[in-house]
mmCIF file of C-alpha atoms in Angstrom:
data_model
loop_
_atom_site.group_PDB
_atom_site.id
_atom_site.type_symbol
_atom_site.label_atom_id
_atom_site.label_comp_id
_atom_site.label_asym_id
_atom_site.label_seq_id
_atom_site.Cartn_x
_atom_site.Cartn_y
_atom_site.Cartn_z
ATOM 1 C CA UNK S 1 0.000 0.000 0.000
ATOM 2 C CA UNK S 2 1.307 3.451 -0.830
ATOM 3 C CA UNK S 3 -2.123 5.240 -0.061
ATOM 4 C CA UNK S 4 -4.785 5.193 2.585
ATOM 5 C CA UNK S 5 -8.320 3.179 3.028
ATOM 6 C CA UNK S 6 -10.718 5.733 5.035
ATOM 7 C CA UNK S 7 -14.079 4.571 6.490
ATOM 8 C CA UNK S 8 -16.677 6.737 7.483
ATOM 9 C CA UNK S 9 -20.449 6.857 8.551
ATOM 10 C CA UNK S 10 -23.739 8.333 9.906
ATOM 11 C CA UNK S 11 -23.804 11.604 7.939
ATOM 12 C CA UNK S 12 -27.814 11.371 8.023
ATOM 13 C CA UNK S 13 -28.030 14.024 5.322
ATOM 14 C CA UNK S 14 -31.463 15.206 5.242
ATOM 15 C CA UNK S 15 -31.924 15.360 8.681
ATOM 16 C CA UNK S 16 -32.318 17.421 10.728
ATOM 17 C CA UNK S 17 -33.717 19.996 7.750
ATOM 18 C CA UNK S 18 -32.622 21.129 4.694
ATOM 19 C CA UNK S 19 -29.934 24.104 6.074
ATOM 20 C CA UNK S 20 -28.408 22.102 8.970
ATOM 21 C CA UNK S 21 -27.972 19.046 6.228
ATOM 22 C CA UNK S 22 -26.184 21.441 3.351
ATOM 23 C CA UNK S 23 -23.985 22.752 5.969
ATOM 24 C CA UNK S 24 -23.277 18.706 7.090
ATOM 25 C CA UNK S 25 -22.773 18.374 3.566
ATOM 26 C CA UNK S 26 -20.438 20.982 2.562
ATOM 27 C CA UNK S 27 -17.879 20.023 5.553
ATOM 28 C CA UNK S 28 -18.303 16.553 4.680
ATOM 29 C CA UNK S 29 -17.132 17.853 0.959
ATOM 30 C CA UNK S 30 -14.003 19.761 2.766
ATOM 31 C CA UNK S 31 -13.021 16.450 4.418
ATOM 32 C CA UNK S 32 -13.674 14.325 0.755
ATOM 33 C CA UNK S 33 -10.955 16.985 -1.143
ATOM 34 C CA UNK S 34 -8.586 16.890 1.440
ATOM 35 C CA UNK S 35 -8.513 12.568 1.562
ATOM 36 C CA UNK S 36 -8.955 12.625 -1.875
ATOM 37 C CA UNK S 37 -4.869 12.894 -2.388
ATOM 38 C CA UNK S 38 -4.074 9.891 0.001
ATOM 39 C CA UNK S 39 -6.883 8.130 -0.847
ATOM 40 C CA UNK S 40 -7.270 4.472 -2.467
ATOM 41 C CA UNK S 41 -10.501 3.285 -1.071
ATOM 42 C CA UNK S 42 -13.097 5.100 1.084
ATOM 43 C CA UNK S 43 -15.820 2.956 2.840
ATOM 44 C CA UNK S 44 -18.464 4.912 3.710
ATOM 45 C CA UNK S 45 -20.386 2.442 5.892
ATOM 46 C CA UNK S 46 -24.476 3.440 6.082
ATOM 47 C CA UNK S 47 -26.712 5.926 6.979
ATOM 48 C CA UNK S 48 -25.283 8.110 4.658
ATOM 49 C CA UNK S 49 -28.582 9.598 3.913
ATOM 50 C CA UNK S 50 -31.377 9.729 6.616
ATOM 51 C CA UNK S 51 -33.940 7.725 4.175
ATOM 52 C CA UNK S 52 -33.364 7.100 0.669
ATOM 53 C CA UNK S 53 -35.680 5.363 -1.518
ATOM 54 C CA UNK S 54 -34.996 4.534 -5.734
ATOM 55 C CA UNK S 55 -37.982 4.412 -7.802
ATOM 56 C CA UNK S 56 -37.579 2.508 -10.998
ATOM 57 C CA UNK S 57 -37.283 6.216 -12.721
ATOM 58 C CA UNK S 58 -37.137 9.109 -9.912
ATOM 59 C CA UNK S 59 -34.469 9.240 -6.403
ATOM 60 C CA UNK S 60 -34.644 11.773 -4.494
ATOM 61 C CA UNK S 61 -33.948 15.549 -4.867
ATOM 62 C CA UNK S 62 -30.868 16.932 -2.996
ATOM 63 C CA UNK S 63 -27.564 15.914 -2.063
ATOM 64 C CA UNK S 64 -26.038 16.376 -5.735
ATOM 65 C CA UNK S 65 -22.340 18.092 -4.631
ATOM 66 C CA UNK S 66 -21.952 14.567 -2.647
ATOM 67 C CA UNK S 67 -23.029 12.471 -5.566
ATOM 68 C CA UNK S 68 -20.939 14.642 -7.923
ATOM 69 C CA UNK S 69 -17.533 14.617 -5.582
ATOM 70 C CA UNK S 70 -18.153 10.581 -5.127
ATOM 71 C CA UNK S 71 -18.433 10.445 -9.196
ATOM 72 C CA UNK S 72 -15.159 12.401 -9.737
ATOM 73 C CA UNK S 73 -13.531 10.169 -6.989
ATOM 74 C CA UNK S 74 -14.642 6.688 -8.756
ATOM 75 C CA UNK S 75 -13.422 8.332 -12.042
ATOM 76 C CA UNK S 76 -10.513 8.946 -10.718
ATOM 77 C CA UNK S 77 -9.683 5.439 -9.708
ATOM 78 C CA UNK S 78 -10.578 5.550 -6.031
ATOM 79 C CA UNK S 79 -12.426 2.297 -5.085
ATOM 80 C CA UNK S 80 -15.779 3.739 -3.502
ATOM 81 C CA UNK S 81 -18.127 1.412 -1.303
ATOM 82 C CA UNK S 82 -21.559 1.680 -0.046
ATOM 83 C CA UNK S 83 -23.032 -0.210 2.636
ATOM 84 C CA UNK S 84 -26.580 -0.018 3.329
ATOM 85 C CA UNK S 85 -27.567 1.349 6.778
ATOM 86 C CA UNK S 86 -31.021 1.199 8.566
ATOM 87 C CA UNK S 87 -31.512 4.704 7.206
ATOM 88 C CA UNK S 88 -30.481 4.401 3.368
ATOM 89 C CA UNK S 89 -31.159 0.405 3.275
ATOM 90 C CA UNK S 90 -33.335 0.778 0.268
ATOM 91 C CA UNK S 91 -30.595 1.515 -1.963
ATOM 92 C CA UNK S 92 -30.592 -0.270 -5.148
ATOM 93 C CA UNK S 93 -28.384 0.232 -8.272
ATOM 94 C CA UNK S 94 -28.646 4.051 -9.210
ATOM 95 C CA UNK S 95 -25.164 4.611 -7.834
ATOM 96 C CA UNK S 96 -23.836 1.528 -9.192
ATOM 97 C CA UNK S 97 -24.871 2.305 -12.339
ATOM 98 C CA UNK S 98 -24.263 6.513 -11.837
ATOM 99 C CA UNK S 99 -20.696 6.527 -10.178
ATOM 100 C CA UNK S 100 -19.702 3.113 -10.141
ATOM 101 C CA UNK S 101 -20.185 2.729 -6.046
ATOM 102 C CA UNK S 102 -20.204 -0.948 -4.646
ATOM 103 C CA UNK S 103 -23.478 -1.385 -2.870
ATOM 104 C CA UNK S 104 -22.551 -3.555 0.360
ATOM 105 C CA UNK S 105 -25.513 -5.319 1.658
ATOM 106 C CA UNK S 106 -24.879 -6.317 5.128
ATOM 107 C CA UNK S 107 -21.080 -7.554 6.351
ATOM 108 C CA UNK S 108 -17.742 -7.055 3.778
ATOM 109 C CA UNK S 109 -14.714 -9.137 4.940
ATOM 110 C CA UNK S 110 -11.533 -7.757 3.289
ATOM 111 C CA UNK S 111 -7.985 -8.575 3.909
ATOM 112 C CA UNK S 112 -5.125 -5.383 2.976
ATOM 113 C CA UNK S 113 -1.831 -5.570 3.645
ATOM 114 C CA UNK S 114 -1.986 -8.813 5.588
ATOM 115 C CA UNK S 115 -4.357 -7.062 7.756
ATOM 116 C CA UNK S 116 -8.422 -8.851 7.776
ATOM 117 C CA UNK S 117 -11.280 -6.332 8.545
ATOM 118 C CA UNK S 118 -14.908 -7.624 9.241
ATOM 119 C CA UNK S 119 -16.968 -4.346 8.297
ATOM 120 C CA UNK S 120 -20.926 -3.515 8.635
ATOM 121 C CA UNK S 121 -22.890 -1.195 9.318
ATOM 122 C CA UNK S 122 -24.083 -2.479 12.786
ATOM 123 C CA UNK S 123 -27.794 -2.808 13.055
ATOM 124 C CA UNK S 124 -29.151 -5.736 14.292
ATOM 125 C CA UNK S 125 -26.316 -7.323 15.374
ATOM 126 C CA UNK S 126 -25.268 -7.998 18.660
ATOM 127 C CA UNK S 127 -27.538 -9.130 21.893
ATOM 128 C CA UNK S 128 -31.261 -7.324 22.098
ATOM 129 C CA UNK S 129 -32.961 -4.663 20.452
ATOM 130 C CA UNK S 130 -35.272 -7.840 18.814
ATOM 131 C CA UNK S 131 -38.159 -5.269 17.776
ATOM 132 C CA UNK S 132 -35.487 -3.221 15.906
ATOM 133 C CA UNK S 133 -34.336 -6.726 14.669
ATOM 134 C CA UNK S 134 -37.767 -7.878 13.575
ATOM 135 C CA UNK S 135 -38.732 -4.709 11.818
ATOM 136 C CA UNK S 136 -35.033 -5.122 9.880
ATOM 137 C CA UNK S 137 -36.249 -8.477 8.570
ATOM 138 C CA UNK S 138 -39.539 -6.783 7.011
ATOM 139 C CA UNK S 139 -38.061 -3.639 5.885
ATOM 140 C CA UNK S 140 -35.630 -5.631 3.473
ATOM 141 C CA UNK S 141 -37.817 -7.813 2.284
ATOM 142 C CA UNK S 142 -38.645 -7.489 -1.400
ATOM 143 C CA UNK S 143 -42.081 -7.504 -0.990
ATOM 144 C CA UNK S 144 -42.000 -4.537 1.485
ATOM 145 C CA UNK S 145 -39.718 -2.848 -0.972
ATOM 146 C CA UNK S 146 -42.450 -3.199 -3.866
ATOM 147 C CA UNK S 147 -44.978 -2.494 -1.725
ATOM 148 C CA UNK S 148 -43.594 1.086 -0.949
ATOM 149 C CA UNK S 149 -42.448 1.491 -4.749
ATOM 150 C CA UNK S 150 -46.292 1.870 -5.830
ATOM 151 C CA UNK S 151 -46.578 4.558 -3.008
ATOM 152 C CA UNK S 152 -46.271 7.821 -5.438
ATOM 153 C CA UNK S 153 -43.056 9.883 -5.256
ATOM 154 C CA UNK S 154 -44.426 12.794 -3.095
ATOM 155 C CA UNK S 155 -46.653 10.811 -1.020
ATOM 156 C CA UNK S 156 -43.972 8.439 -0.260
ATOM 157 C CA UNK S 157 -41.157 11.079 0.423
ATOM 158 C CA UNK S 158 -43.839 12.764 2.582
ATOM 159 C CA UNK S 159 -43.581 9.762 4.800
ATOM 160 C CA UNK S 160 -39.940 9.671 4.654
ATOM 161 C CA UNK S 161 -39.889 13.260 5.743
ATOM 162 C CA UNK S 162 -41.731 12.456 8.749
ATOM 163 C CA UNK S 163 -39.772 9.291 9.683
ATOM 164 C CA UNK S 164 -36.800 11.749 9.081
ATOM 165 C CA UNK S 165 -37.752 13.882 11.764
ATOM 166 C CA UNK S 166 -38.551 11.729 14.022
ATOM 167 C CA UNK S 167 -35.175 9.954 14.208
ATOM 168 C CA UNK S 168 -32.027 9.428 16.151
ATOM 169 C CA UNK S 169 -30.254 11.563 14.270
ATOM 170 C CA UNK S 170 -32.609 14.413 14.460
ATOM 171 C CA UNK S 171 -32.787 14.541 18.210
ATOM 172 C CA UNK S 172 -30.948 15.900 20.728
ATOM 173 C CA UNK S 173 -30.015 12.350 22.600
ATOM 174 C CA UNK S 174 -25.985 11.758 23.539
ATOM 175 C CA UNK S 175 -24.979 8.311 22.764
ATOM 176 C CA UNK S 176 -23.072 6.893 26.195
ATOM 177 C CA UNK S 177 -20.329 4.494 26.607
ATOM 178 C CA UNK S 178 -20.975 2.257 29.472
ATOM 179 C CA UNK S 179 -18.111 -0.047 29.637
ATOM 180 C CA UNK S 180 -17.187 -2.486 27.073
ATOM 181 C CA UNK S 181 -19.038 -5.589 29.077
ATOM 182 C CA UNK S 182 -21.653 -3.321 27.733
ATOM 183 C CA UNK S 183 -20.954 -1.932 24.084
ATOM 184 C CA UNK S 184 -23.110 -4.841 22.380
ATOM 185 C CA UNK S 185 -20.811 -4.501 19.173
ATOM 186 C CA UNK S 186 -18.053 -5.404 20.676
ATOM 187 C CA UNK S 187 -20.015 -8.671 22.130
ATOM 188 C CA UNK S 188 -20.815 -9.613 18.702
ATOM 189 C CA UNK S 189 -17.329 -8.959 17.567
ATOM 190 C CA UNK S 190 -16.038 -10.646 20.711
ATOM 191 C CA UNK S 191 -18.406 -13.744 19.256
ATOM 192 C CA UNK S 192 -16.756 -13.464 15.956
ATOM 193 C CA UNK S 193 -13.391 -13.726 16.813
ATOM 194 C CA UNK S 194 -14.347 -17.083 18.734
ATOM 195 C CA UNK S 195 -15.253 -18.304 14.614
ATOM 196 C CA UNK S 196 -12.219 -16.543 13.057
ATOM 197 C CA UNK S 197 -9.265 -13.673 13.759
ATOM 198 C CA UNK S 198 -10.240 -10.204 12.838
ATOM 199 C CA UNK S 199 -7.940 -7.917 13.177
ATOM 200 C CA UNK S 200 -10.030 -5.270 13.210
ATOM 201 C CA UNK S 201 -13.901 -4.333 13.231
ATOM 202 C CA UNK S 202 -15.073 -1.538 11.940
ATOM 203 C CA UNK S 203 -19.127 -0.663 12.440
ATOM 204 C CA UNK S 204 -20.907 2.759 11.955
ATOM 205 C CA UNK S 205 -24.581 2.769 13.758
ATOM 206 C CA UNK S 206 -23.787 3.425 17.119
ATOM 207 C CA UNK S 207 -23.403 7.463 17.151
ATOM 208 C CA UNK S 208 -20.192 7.017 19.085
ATOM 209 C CA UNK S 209 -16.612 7.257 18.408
ATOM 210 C CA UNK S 210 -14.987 4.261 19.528
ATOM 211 C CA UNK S 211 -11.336 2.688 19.757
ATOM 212 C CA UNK S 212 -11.293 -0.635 22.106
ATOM 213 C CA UNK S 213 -8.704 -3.134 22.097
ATOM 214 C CA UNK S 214 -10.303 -6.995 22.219
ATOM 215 C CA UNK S 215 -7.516 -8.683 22.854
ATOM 216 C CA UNK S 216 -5.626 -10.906 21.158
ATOM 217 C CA UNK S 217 -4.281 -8.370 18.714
ATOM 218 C CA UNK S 218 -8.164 -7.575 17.656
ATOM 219 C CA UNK S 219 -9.116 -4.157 17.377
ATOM 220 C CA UNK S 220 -13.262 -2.588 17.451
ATOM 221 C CA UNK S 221 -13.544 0.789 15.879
ATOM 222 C CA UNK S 222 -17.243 2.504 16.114
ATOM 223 C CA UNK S 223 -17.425 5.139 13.211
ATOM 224 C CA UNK S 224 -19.296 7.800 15.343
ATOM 225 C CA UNK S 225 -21.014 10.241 13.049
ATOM 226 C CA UNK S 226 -21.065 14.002 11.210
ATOM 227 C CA UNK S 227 -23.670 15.714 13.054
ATOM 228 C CA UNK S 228 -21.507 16.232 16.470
ATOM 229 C CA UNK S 229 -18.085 14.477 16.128
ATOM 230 C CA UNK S 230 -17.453 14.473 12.503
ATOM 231 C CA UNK S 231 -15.254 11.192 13.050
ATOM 232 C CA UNK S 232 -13.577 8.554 10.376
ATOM 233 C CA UNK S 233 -11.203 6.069 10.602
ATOM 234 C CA UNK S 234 -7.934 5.840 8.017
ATOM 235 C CA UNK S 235 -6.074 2.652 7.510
ATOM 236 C CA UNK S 236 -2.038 3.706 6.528
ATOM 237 C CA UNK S 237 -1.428 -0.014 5.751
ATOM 238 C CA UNK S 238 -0.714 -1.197 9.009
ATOM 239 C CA UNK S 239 -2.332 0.978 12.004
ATOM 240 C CA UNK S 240 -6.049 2.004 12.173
ATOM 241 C CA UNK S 241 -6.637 5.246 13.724
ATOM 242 C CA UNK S 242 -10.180 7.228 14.951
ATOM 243 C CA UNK S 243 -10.004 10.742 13.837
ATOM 244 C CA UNK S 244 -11.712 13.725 13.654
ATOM 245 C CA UNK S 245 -12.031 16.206 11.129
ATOM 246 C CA UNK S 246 -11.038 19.126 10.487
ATOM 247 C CA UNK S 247 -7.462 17.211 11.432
ATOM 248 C CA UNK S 248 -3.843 19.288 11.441
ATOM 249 C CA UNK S 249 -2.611 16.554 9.427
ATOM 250 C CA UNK S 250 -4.935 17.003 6.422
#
């Protein structure tokens, strides 16, 4: 490796309204250019957008400097991936097809430089939260997809709007870490590493910045998110490091 891997998550643009989102947006731009140079792959690991639903002909309105920046980084030859969040899980082809983004659909093992990363998202794994899990189950299933697909555009973005402002992102609520007997992530990675060495773990979904050593030369790294810590991870090829943006070194 002679360039960097960066991971991010949880920019929930669209929420909380249009003006707090654009300026989300534009500093998420800042932090894209100044990557870009080291850059060979960028993970950007769900909830990317707050919802997100493709129609067979219409996606919606907004969020075009993003697309366009993402479109001159695949063209340039940096390896862009997409994993589907609980926010943004209804994400089909449209950037597949628009800027040649990999659409991940639930976990991405990868090995780089000798080193093996398990990466997701991060809902619905770990111990509890089975209504959460339940409703994950019916929300990706095809027939639930369809089903909302004959709901017209602006009705259907109407909802959207609504479950929008209703959401995590758009309240006020401070994620807390409560001890890693407790960080249910870390459990499930903890579980994994039972099956097979990781060396490191890499979720978004929990709102949190997080950098815990598992033992056994196994490293968990929670993404945090871009409406309070703007956080990211960067991979140099053989150390992977939490950091926040805007960072002295970019």
């Amino acid at each position: 490796m002679n360039k960097n891997i960066y991971f991010a998550s949880d920019f929930h643009l669209g929420s909380p309204d249009f003006f707090e989102s654009r300026k989300r947006e534009d500093r998420i731009l800042r932090w894209l250019n100044a990557i870009e140079p080291t850059c060979s792959e960028l993970f950007l690991m769900g909830d990317v957008f707050d919802f997100w639903f493709e129609y067979s002909t219409v996606v919606p309105k907004g969020f075009i400097r993003l697309q366009g920046k993402l479109a001159a980084m695949t063209d340039a030859g940096i390896k862009v991936y997409f994993f589907k969040g609980n926010h943004d899980m209804w994400v089909n082809d449209y950037f597949t097809k628009e800027m040649g983004i990999e659409i991940i659909s639930d976990e991405l093992v990868i090995e780089r430089n000798g080193k093996r990363f398990f990466l997701h998202h991060g809902d619905g794994l770990g111990p509890g939260d089975r209504k959460y899990k339940m409703l994950r189950k019916i929300f990706r299933n095809p027939v639930c997809r369809w089903l909302f697909s004959m709901v017209p555009p602006r009705i259907g973005m109407g909802i959207a709007n609504g479950w929008s402002r209703s959401s995590r992102a758009a309240s006020s609520k401070v994620e807390v870490f409560e001890g890693i007997e407790n960080e249910w992530l870390a459990i499930y990675a903890k579980e994994q590493m039972v099956k097979q060495h990781y060396d490191f773990f890499v979720f978004g979904h929990r709102h949190l910045p997080l950098d815990l050593d598992l033992g056994g030369g196994t490293k968990y790294v929670n993404l945090g998110e871009w409406i309070t810590y703007n956080s990211y991870a960067v991979f140099d090829g053989d150390v992977l490091s939490l950091k926040y943006f805007p960072d002295k070194n970019l």
